[in-house]
Each structure stands twice: as C-alpha cells, then as structure tokens.
XYZ file of C-alpha atoms in Angstrom:
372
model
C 12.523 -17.894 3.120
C 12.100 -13.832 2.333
C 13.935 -14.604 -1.015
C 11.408 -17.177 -2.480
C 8.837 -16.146 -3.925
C 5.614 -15.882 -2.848
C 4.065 -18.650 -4.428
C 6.508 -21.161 -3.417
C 5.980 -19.916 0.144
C 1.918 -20.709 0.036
C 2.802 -24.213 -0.727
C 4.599 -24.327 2.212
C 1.186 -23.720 3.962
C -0.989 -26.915 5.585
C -3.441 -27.659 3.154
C -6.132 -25.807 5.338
C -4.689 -22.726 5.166
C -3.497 -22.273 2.047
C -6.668 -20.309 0.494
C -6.388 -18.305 3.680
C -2.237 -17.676 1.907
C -3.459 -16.555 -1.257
C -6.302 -14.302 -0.312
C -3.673 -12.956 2.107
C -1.285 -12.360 -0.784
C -3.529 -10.927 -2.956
C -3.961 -8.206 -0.308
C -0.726 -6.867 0.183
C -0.111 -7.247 -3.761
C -3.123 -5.014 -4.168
C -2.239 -2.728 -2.048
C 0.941 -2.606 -3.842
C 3.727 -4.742 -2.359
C 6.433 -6.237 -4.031
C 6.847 -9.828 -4.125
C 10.024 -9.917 -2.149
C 7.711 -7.443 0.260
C 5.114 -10.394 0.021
C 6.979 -13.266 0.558
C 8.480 -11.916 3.495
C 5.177 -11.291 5.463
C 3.472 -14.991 4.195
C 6.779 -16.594 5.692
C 6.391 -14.486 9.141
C 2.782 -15.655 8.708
C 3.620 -19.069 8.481
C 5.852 -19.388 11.442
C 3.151 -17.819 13.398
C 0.890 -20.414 12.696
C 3.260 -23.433 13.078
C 4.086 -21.797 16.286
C 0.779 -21.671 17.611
C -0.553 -24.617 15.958
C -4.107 -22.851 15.081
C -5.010 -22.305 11.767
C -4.388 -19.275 9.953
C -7.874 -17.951 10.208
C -8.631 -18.509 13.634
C -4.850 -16.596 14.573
C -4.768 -13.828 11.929
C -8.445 -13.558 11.049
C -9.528 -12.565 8.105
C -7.544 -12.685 5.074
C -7.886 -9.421 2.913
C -8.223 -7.164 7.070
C -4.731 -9.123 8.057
C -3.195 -7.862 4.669
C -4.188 -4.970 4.082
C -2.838 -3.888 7.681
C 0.461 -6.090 7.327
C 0.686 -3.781 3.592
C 0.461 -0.456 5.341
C 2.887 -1.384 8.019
C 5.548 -2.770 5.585
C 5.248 -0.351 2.528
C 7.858 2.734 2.906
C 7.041 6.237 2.282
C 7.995 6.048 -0.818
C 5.773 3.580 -1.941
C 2.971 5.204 0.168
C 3.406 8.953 -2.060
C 3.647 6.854 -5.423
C 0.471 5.692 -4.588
C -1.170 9.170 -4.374
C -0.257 9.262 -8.200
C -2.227 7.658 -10.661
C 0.520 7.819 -13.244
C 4.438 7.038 -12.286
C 6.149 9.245 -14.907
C 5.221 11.938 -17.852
C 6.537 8.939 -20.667
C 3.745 6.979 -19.790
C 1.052 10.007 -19.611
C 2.793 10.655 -22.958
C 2.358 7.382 -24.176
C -1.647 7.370 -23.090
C -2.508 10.399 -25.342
C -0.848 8.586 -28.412
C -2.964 5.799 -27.741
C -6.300 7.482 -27.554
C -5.382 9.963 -30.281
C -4.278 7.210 -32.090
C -6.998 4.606 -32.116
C -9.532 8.462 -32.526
C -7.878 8.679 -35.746
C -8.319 5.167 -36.651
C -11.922 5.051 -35.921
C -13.358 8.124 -37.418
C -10.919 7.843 -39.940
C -12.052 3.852 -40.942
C -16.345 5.270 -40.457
C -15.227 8.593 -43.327
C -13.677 6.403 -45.705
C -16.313 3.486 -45.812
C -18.687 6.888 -46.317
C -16.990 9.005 -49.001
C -15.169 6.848 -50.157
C -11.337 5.662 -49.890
C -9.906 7.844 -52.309
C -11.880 10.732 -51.746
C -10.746 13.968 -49.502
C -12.800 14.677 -46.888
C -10.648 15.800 -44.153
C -10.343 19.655 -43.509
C -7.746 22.176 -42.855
C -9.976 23.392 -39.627
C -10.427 19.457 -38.174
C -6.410 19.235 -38.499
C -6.670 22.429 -36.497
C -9.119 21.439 -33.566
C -7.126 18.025 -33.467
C -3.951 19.708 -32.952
C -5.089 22.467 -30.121
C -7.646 19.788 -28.846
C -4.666 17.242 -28.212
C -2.105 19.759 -27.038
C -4.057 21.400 -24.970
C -5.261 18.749 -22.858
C -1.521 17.089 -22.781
C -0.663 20.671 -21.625
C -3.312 20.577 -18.914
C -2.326 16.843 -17.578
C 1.674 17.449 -17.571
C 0.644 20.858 -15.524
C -1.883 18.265 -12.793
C 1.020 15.612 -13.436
C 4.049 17.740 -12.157
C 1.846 19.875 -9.079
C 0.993 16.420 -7.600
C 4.782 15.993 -7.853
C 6.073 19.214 -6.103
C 7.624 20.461 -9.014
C 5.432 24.138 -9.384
C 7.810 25.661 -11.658
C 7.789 22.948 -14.280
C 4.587 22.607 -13.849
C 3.329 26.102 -15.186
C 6.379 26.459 -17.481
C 4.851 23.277 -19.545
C 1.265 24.186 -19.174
C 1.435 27.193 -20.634
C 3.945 27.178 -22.613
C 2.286 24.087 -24.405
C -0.835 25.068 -24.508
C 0.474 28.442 -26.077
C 2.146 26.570 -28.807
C -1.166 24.511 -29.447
C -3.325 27.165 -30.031
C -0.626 28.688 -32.340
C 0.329 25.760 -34.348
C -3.814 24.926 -34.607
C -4.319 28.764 -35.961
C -1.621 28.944 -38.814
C -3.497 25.259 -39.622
C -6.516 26.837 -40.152
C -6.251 30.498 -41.071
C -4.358 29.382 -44.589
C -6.954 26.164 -45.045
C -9.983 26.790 -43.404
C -13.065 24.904 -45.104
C -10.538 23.711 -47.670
C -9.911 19.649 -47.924
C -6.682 18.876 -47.034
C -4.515 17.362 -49.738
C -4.492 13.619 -47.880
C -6.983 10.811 -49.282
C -9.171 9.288 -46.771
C -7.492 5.830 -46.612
C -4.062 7.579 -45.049
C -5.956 8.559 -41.541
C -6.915 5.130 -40.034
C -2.632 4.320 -41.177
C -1.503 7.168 -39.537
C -3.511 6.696 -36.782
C -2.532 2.652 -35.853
C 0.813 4.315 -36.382
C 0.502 6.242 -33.872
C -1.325 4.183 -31.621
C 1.473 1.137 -32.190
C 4.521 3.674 -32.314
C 4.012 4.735 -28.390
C 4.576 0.768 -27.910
C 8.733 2.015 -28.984
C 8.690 5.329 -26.828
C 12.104 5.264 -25.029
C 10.525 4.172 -21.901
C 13.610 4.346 -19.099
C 13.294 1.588 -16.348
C 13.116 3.946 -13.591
C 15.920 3.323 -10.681
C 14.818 1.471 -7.859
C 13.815 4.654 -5.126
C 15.634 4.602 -2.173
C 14.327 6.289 1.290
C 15.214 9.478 1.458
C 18.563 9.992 4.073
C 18.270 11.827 7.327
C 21.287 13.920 6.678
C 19.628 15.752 3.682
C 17.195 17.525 5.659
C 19.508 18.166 8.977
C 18.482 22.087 8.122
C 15.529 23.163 9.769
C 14.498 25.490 7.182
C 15.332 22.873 4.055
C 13.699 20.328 6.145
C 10.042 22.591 6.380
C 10.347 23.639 2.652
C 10.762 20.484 1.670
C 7.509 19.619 4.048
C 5.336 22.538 2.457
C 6.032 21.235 -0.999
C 4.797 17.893 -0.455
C 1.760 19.064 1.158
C 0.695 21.832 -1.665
C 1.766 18.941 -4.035
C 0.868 15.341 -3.443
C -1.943 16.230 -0.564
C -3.159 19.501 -2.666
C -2.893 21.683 0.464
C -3.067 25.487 -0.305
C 0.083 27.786 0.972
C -2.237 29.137 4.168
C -3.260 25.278 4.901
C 0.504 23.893 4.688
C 1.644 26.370 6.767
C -0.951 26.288 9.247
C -0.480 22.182 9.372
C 3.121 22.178 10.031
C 3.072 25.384 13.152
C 2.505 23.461 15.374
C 5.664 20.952 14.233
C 7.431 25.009 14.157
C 6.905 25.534 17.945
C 7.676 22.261 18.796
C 10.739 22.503 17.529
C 11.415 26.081 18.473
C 10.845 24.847 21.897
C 13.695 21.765 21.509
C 16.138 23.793 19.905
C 15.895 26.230 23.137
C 16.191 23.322 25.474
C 18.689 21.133 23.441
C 20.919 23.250 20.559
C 22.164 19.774 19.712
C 18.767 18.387 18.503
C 18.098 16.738 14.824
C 15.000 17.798 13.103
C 15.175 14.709 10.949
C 15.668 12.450 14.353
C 13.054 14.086 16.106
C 10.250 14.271 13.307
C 11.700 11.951 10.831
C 11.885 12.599 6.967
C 9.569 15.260 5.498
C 7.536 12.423 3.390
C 7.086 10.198 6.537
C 5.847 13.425 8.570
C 3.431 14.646 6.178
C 1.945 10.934 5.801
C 0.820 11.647 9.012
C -0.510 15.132 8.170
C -2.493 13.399 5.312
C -5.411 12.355 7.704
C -6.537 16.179 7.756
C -6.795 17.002 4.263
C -10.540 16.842 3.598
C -10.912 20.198 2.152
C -8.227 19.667 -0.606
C -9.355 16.330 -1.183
C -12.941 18.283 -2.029
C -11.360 20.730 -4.263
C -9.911 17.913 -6.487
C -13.064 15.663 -6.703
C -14.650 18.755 -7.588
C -12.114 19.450 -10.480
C -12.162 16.641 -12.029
C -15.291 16.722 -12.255
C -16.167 19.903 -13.236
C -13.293 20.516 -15.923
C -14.588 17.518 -18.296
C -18.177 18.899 -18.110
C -16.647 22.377 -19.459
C -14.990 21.263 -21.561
C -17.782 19.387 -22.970
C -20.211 22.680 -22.682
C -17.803 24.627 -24.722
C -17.810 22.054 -27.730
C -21.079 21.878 -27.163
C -21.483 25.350 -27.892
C -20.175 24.983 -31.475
C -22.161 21.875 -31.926
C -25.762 23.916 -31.837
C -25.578 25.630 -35.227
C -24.904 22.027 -36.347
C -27.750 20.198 -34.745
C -30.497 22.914 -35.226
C -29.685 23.199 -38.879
C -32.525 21.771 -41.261
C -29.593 19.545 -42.799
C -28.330 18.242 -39.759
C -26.824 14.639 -40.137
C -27.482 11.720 -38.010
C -24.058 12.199 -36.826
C -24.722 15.006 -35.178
C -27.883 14.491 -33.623
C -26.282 11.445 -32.127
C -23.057 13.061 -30.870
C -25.519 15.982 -29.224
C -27.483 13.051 -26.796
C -23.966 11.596 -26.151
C -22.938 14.901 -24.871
C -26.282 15.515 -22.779
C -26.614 11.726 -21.002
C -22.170 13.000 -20.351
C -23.684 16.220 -18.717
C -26.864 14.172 -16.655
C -24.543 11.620 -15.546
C -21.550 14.165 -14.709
C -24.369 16.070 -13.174
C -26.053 13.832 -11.066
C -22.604 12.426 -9.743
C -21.615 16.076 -8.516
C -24.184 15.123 -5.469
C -22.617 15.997 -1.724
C -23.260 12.306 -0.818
C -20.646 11.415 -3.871
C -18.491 13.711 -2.368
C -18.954 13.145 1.085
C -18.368 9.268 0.802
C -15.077 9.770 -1.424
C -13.608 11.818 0.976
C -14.384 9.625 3.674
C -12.938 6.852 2.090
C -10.345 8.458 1.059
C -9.504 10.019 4.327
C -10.172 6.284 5.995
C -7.378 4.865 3.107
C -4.853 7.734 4.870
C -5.412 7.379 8.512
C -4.623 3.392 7.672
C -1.152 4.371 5.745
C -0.435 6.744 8.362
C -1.188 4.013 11.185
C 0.763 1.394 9.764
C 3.595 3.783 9.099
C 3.851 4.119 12.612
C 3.295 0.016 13.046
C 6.256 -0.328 10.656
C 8.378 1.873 12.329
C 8.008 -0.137 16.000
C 9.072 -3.225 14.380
C-alpha cells in the first residue's frame, strides 16, 4: 500500500473519513513530505481505523495536529535542515535575479519608450552603471547569506567579495568613459533584452539534484571530525556565533570525555547520533541568533533603501523635479514606515517564538521517529 500513491490510498477511506484523509494529507505535504512519505502514513492511518472501527476523527483527532506531528516524526534530518533554507541551490537564486532584473528592464524599459519615443536614446552610460553594481552586488550579498546558511564559510566570503569587487569595477569603467552620455542603444532594444533575460533563466542548466541520502555513522567515528562537523552546522544553518556553538556542544564534550574514560571502545556517532540529528536537537535554544537574523533582514533592505535615497534628494527638491520622482520618493518613505513599524519587539518576539515552537516540534518528532 506504501507504493500507491496518496490519492489512491484516500479512496480507500469510508466515505466518512475521507475529508478527514485529505486534510490529513495536505498536512504532511505542507510540511514537506514526499508522496511515497505520504502514502505510507494515510495507509498506517487507515489500518488504524479499520482496526478500531471509530472514525478517523474521533481516533486521530484533528486532521492538520495528527499531520503535522506524523510529518515531524517521519521527515529525516535531511529534510528537516533543507527546510531551514529558503532556496535549495545557488542555480535557482541565480535564476531569481534574472527574473526580476529581467522583467525591471522590461518595465521601465516599455514606460521610456512610450515617453521618448521608440527610436530615441534615452538610456545613460551611468544607469548601465548603477544596474550593473546594483545587480551584482546584491547577487554577491545573497550567494555570501546563501552559502553561510550552508556551512560553507570559505566560499561564502570568497564569492561575496570577490563579486561584489568585480561589480563595483565593471559599474566604474561603465561610467567614468560615459557618464551623462546616452548610450548608443535605441529605446525599443531594453524591454527585448530584458524578456530575454527574464525567459532565458527558463534554459539555465538546472541539474536534478541527487536524491540525499542520510549521512553514514562511519564518517564521523572521529571525535574531533564528528564536533567540527557539529560547530559548522550550528554557525551555519542555526546562525550560532563561534562562543555560542561551542558553549552548546560542552556539555556533549564532557559527556563524552567521561564515556571514553569509562569505555575506550565507545562510538561517538552511536552514542549521540549524526552531527545533523544532534544539532536538531540543539535548535530549540537558538533564540538569540534567530534575533540577529530577523533583525538583518530587516534592517539591510531599509539601508539600502536610505542610501538611494540619499541620491534621490537633489532630484526631488529640484524646481524641475518630475512626477517620477516625487512618486518614487513616497514609495521609498511608506517602504521605511512600514519597515519601521514592523521592527517592533512584539514582531520579533512572536517570530521567534514561533519559530522556536516550529523547532522544539522537529526536534520532538525526530526523537518520535527514531522509537519507531
């Protein structure tokens, strides 16, 4: 029954229950089961309730409780640190700034042309410029977030500065030889280049990424591999700081100091499993990082938008301002109020909370999982 699928399972359900099926499928699916993960739990399901001979409600209780706890106890590390990351690979963070850069272009480049004209040449050397460091730089700054949450530190910095490094050069010999100069492109070309660009990410070379298999005992038998490998993952996906990951794992140190005096035969990997199950566990304690990174992303947009902002003044307090740019200046000031306003210690309080509540669940149904 664990190799139908899910759907063919639920019509295996009485009548009665099988609302009760699909609510509890769409549960675990949300929480981001497989179907083969799914079907297996609605088939224990059902010959729980043809056992008992109660309905599925008044055995299992509520739908979306019952699945969200059977998700937790059947997802496997693995799946539990993918979903820390809001992206599964750099291609597809890749693909994302195409996209938006790409339907950008489109847009302003569509509203310049039905205003100057098609054939006219509007566009300057400087706007190239901005463009170029404005894009690069921020891809620099997400493939730096994208490969800390990951582990990978060295990578991490190498990209981010080394990217935005070459952004800022490549946006300066733009616009020191051009500056105020039009460039030598007709309006009509940026709204094509730009649904090029936005339909040419559609033909990145995507790779169908291998399915991930748990990570075997034997490769962290060393003590000292098996605590590095700890530390990363906590300064990584959980955003500890050195001091904190250390500090979380001594008392993990002593314990095992203690059973390698009593027992020189002992298994760190047997005794406190793999380093990504143990730190799920550690996860339940990680309020002040998860503070630091609400406040970040956060804060780092609203910067960013006070420093264009800064350039925008001269703009909006000259006597021949446009329309344009009195309109992008209240945009930017209801961004700041709202960003503002959200920055509240109740916001925070009540994401960390929840977020803290989501971890103690995965941790508990790790453990559920692993008594089965």
């Amino acid at each position: 029954m664990a190799s139908a699928e899910p759907n063919d399972i639920i019509e295996l359900y009485p009548e009665s229950d099988r609302e009760w099926a699909q609510d509890f499928n769409i549960a675990m699916w949300w929480k981001d089961l497989n179907d083969s993960q799914c079907a297996a739990e609605l088939g224990k399901a059902l010959d729980a309730i043809r056992d008992s001979g109660q309905s599925a409600e008044d055995l299992l209780g509520d739908p979306a409780e019952f699945g969200e706890g059977r998700a937790y106890a059947r997802l496997t590390p693995q799946q539990l640190a993918d979903s820390e990351m809001s992206i599964s690979n750099s291609m597809l963070l890749l693909a994302g700034f195409g996209l938006v850069v790409g339907l950008l272009c489109t847009g302003f480049g569509t509203w310049v042309g039905l205003r100057d004209g098609w054939t006219s040449n509007s566009w300057r050397f400087w706007q190239l410029a901005a463009l170029s460091a404005g894009t690069g730089i921020a891809l620099s700054g997400h493939l730096w977030w994208f490969y800390r949450l990951k582990g990978k530190f060295t990578r991490s910095w190498v990209l981010g500065l080394v990217g935005i490094a070459v952004s800022i050069t490549v946006a300066v010999l733009i616009a020191v030889p051009g500056g105020e100069e039009a460039l030598p492109l007709p309006n009509w070309l940026a709204p094509i280049l730009g649904i090029a660009m936005a339909a040419g990410v559609f033909w990145l070379p995507f790779a169908r990424e291998p399915a991930k298999r748990p990570e075997p005992v034997p490769a962290f038998m060393d003590p000292k591999a098996w605590f590095a490998e700890a530390t990363r993952l906590l300064r990584g996906r959980y955003g500890m700081r050195s001091k904190e990951a250390v500090s979380a794992l001594e008392p993990a140190r002593e314990h095992w100091s203690n059973m390698s005096m009593e027992n020189g035969e002992a298994r760190i990997a047997h005794e406190f499993g793999t380093p990504s199950e143990f730190v799920i566990g550690l996860s339940v304690n990680t309020g002040k990082a998860l503070k630091r990174r609400w406040l970040l992303r956060r804060l780092l947009p609203l910067a960013v938008a006070g420093l264009y902002s800064i350039s925008l003044v001269p703009e909006v307090i000259a006597p021949d301002r446009s329309g344009w740019d009195m309109f992008f200046a209240v945009c930017l000031l209801i961004f700041a109020a709202v960003t503002l306003y959200e920055l509240r210690p109740a916001n925070r309080a009540e994401y960390v909370e929840s977020k803290l509540a989501e971890r103690r669940a995965q941790a508990r149904g790790l453990e559920e999982g692993r008594d089965e």
